[in-house]
Short mmCIF file of C-alpha atoms in Angstrom, two decimals:
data_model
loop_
_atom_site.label_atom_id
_atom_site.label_comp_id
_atom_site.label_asym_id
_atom_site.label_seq_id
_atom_site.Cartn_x
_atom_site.Cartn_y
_atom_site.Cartn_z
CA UNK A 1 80.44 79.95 40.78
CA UNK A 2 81.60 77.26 38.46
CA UNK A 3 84.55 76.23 40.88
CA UNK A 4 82.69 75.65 43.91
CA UNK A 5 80.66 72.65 45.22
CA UNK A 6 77.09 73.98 42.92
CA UNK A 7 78.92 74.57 40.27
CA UNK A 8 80.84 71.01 40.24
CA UNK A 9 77.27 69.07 41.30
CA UNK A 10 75.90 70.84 38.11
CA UNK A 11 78.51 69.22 35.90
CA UNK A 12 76.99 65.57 37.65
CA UNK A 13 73.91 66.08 35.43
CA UNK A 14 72.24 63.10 34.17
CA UNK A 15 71.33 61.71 31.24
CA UNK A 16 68.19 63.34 29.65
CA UNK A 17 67.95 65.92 32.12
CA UNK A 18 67.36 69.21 30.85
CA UNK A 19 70.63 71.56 32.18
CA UNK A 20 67.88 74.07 33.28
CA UNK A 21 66.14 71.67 35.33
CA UNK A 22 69.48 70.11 37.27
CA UNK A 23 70.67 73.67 37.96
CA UNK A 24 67.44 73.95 40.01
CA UNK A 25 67.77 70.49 41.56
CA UNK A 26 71.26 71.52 42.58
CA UNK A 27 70.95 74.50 43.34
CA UNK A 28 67.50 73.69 45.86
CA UNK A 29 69.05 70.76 47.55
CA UNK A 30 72.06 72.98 48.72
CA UNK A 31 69.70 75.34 50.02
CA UNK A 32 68.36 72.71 52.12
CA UNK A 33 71.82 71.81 53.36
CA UNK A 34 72.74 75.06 53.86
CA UNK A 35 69.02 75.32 56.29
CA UNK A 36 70.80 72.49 57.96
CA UNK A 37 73.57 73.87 58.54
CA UNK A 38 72.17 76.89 60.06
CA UNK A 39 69.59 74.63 62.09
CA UNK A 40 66.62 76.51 60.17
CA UNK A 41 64.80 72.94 60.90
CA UNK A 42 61.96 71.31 62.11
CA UNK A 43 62.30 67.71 61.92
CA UNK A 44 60.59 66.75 58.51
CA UNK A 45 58.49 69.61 58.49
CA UNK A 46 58.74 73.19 56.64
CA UNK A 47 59.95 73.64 52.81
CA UNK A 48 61.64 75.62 50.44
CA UNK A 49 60.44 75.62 46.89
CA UNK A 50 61.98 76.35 43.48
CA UNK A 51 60.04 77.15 40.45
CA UNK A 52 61.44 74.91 37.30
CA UNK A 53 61.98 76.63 34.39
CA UNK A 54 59.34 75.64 31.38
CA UNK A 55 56.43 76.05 29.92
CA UNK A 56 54.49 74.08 32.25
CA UNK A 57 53.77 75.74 35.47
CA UNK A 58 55.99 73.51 38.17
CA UNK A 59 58.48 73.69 41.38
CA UNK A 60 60.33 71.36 43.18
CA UNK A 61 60.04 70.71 47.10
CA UNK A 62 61.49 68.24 49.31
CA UNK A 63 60.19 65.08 49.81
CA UNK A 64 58.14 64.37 53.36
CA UNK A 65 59.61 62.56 55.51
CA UNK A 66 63.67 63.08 55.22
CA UNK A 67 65.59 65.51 57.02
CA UNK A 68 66.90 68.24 55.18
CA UNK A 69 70.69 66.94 55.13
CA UNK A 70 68.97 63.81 52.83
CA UNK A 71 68.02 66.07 50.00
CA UNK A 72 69.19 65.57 47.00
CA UNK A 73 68.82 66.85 43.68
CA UNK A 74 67.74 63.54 41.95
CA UNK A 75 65.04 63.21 45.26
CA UNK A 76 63.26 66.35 45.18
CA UNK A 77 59.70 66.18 44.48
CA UNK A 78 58.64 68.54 41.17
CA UNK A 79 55.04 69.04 41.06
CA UNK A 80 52.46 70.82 39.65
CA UNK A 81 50.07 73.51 41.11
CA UNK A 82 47.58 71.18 41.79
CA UNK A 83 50.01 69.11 44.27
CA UNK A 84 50.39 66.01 41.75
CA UNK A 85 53.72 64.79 41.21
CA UNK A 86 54.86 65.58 37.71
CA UNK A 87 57.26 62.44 37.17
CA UNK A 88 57.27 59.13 39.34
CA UNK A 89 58.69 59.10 42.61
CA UNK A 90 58.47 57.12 45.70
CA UNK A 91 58.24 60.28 48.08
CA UNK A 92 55.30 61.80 49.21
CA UNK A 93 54.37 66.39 49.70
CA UNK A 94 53.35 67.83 52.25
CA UNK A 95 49.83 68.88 51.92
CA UNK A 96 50.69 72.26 54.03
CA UNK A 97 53.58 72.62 51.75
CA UNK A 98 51.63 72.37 48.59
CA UNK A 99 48.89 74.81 49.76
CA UNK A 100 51.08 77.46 50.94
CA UNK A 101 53.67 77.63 48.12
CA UNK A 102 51.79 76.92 45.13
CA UNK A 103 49.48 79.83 46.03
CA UNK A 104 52.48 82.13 45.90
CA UNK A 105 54.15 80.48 43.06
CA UNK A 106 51.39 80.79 40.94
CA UNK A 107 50.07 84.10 42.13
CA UNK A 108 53.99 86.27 42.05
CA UNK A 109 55.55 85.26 38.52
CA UNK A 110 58.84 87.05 40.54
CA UNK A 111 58.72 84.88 43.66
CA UNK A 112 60.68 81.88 41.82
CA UNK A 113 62.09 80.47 44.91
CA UNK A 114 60.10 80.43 48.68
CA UNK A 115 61.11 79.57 52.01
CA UNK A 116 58.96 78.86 55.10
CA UNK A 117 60.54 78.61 58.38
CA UNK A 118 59.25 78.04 62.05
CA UNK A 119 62.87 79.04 64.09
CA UNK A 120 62.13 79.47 67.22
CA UNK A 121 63.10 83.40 67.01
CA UNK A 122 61.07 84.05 63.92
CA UNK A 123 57.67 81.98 66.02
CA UNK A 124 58.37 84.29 69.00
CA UNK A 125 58.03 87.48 66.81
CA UNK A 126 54.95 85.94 64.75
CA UNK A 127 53.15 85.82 68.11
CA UNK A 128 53.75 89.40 69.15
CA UNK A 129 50.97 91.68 68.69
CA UNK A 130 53.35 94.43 67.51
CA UNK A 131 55.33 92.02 65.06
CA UNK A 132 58.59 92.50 63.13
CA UNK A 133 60.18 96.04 64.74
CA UNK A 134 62.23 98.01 62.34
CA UNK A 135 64.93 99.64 65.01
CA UNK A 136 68.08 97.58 64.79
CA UNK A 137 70.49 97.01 61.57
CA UNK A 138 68.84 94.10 60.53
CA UNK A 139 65.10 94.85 60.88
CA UNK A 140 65.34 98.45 59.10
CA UNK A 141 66.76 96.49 55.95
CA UNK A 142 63.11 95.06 55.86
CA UNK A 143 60.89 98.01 56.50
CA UNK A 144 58.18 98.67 54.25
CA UNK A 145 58.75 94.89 52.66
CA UNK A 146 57.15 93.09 55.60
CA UNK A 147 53.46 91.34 54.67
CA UNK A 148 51.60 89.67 57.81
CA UNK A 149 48.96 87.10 57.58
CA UNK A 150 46.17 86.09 60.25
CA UNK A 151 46.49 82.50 61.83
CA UNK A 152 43.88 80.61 60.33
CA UNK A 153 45.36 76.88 61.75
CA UNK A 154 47.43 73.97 59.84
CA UNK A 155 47.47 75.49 56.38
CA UNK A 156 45.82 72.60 54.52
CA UNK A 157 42.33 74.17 53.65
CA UNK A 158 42.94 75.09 49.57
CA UNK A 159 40.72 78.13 50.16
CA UNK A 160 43.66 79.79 52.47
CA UNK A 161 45.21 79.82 49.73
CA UNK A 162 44.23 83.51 48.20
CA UNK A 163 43.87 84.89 51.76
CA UNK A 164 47.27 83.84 51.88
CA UNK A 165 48.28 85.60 48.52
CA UNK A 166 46.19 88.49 49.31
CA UNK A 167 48.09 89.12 52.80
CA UNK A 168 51.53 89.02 50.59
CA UNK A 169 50.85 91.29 48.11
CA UNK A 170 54.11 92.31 46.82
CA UNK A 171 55.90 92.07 49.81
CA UNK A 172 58.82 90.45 49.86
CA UNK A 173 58.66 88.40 53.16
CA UNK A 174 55.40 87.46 54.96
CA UNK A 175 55.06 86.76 59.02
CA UNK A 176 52.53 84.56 59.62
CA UNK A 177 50.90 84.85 62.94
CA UNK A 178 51.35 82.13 65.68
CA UNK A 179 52.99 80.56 62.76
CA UNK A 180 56.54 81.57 61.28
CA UNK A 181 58.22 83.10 58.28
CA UNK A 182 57.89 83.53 54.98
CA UNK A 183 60.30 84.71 52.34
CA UNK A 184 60.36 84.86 48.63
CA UNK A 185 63.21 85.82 46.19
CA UNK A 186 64.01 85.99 42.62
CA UNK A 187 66.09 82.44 42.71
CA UNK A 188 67.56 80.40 45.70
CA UNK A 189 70.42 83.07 46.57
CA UNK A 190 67.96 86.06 47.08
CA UNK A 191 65.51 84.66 48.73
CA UNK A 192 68.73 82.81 51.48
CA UNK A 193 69.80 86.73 51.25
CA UNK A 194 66.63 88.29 52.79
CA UNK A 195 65.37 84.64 55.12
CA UNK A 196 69.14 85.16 56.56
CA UNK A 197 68.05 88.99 57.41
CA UNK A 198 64.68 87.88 58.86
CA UNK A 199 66.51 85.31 60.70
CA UNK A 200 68.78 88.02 62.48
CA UNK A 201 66.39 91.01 62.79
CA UNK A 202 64.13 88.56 64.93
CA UNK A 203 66.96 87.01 66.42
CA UNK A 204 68.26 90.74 67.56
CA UNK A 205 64.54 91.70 68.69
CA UNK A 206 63.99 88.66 71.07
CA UNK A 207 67.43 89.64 72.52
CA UNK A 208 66.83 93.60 73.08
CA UNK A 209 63.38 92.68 74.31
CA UNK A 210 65.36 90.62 77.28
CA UNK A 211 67.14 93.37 78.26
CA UNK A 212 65.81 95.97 81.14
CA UNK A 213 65.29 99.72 79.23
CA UNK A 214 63.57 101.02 76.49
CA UNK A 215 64.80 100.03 72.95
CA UNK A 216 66.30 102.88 71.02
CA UNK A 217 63.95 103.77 68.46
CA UNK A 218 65.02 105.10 64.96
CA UNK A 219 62.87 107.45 62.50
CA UNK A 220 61.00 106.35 59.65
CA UNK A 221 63.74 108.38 57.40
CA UNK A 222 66.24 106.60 58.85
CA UNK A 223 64.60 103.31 58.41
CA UNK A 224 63.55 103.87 54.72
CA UNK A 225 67.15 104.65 53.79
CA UNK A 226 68.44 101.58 55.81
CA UNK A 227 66.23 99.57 53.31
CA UNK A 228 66.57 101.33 50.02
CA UNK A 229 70.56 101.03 50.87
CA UNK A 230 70.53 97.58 51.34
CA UNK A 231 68.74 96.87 48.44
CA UNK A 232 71.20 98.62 46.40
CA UNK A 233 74.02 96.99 48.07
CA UNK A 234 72.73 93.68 46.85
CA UNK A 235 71.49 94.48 43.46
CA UNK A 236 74.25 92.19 41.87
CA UNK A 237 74.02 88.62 42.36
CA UNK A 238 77.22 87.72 43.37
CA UNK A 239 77.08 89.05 46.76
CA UNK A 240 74.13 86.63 47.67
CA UNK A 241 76.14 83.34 45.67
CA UNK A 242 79.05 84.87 48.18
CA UNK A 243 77.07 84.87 51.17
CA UNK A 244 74.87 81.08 50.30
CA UNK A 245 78.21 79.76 49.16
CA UNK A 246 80.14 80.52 52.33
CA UNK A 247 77.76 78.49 54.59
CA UNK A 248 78.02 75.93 52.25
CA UNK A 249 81.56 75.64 52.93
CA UNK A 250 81.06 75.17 56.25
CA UNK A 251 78.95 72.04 55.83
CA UNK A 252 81.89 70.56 54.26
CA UNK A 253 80.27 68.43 51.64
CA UNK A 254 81.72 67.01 48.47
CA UNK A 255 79.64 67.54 44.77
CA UNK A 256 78.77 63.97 45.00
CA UNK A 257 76.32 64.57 48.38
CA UNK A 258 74.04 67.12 46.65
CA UNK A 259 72.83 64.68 43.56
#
């Protein structure tokens, strides 16, 4: 990982920063080029957080207000559970950012990094009755790991927050009705790993839905193997640095762009 564009914006570190800290920064504001790249945006809106590594509870998000291809690692915003920026900065949070991550941050000690999307695939499944279907490739990776979570409006209201948590359980993504998505993972490249198969599963079922027929359906054996294989398949890291890194490579950016 060393030799590619993280590895070399890691080596940028500054003075006084703590190397476990930068690695975050780094790592987090590729993520959010890499959402650009993919056009996982919504103007200023949506975030993904990372959890800093410390003894004081605290993650990073991006600052409101720039577009995901101006985050930087020296510009994200780390905070504390209670929404208060932890060092100075100029930038302001999102106050339905705050509410929504730092409920899951501090209520899964395993969900160190959390994405919440609003593509226009993952909205259209969020406002289907029957929600995320299990019966194509991508979708029967997910079974049994899929959380779902009532609309209750602009999540700004602190008191969401455990209904929020609750809904989640231990689930590893979360749809939230009339809403979006939700994903957690155990750093930046799992959670990209399992948002990317989100992304696609929804992106397959708006496109079979389309078509004229009935959809093929496939057993609940067949589906529970589908997922228990393809967590196996990616039980080593380096297939989800392989798959973050190689959209990164298509952004084309130097080291210097992500500090």
């Amino acid at each position: 990982m060393q030799t590619d564009i993280v590895g070399q914006a890691q080596a940028l570190r500054p003075d006084g920063m703590r190397p476990e800290e930068w690695q975050a920064r780094v790592e987090l504001a590729a993520c959010y080029r890499v959402f650009d790249q993919l056009g996982w945006t919504e103007l200023v809106f949506n975030h993904i957080t990372l959890r800093v590594p410390g003894a004081q509870p605290a993650f990073l998000i991006n600052p409101f207000g720039l577009n995901y291809d101006e985050v930087t690692a020296r510009n994200l915003v780390k905070i504390g559970h209670d929404g208060v920026p932890l060092e100075p900065t100029p930038h302001h949070v999102n106050r339905a950012g705050f509410v929504i991550h730092s409920a899951v941050h501090a209520a899964r000690p395993d969900a160190h990094c959390i994405m919440h999307t609003h593509t226009t695939a993952g909205m259209a499944i969020a406002c289907k009755q029957g929600g995320l279907g299990h019966d194509d490739f991508y979708g029967a990776e997910l079974f049994g790991d899929v959380a779902y979570h009532a609309f209750e409006g602009v999540t700004v209201h602190d008191e969401e927050g455990p209904r929020l948590v609750a809904s989640l359980a231990d689930k590893r993504v979360m749809i939230l009705r009339n809403h979006g998505m939700l994903i957690t993972g155990s750093n930046v490249f799992n959670a990209f790993r399992w948002a990317w198969t989100l992304q696609r599963a929804c992106e397959v079922q708006v496109a079979a839905g389309s078509l004229s027929g009935p959809n093929e359906p496939l057993s609940d054996a067949v589906r529970r193997a589908c997922a228990e294989d393809a967590k196996a398949f990616g039980a080593t890291q380096e297939l989800e640095r392989m798959l973050f890194a190689s959209v990164l490579r298509r952004a084309r950016l130097q080291a210097t762009d992500l500090v």
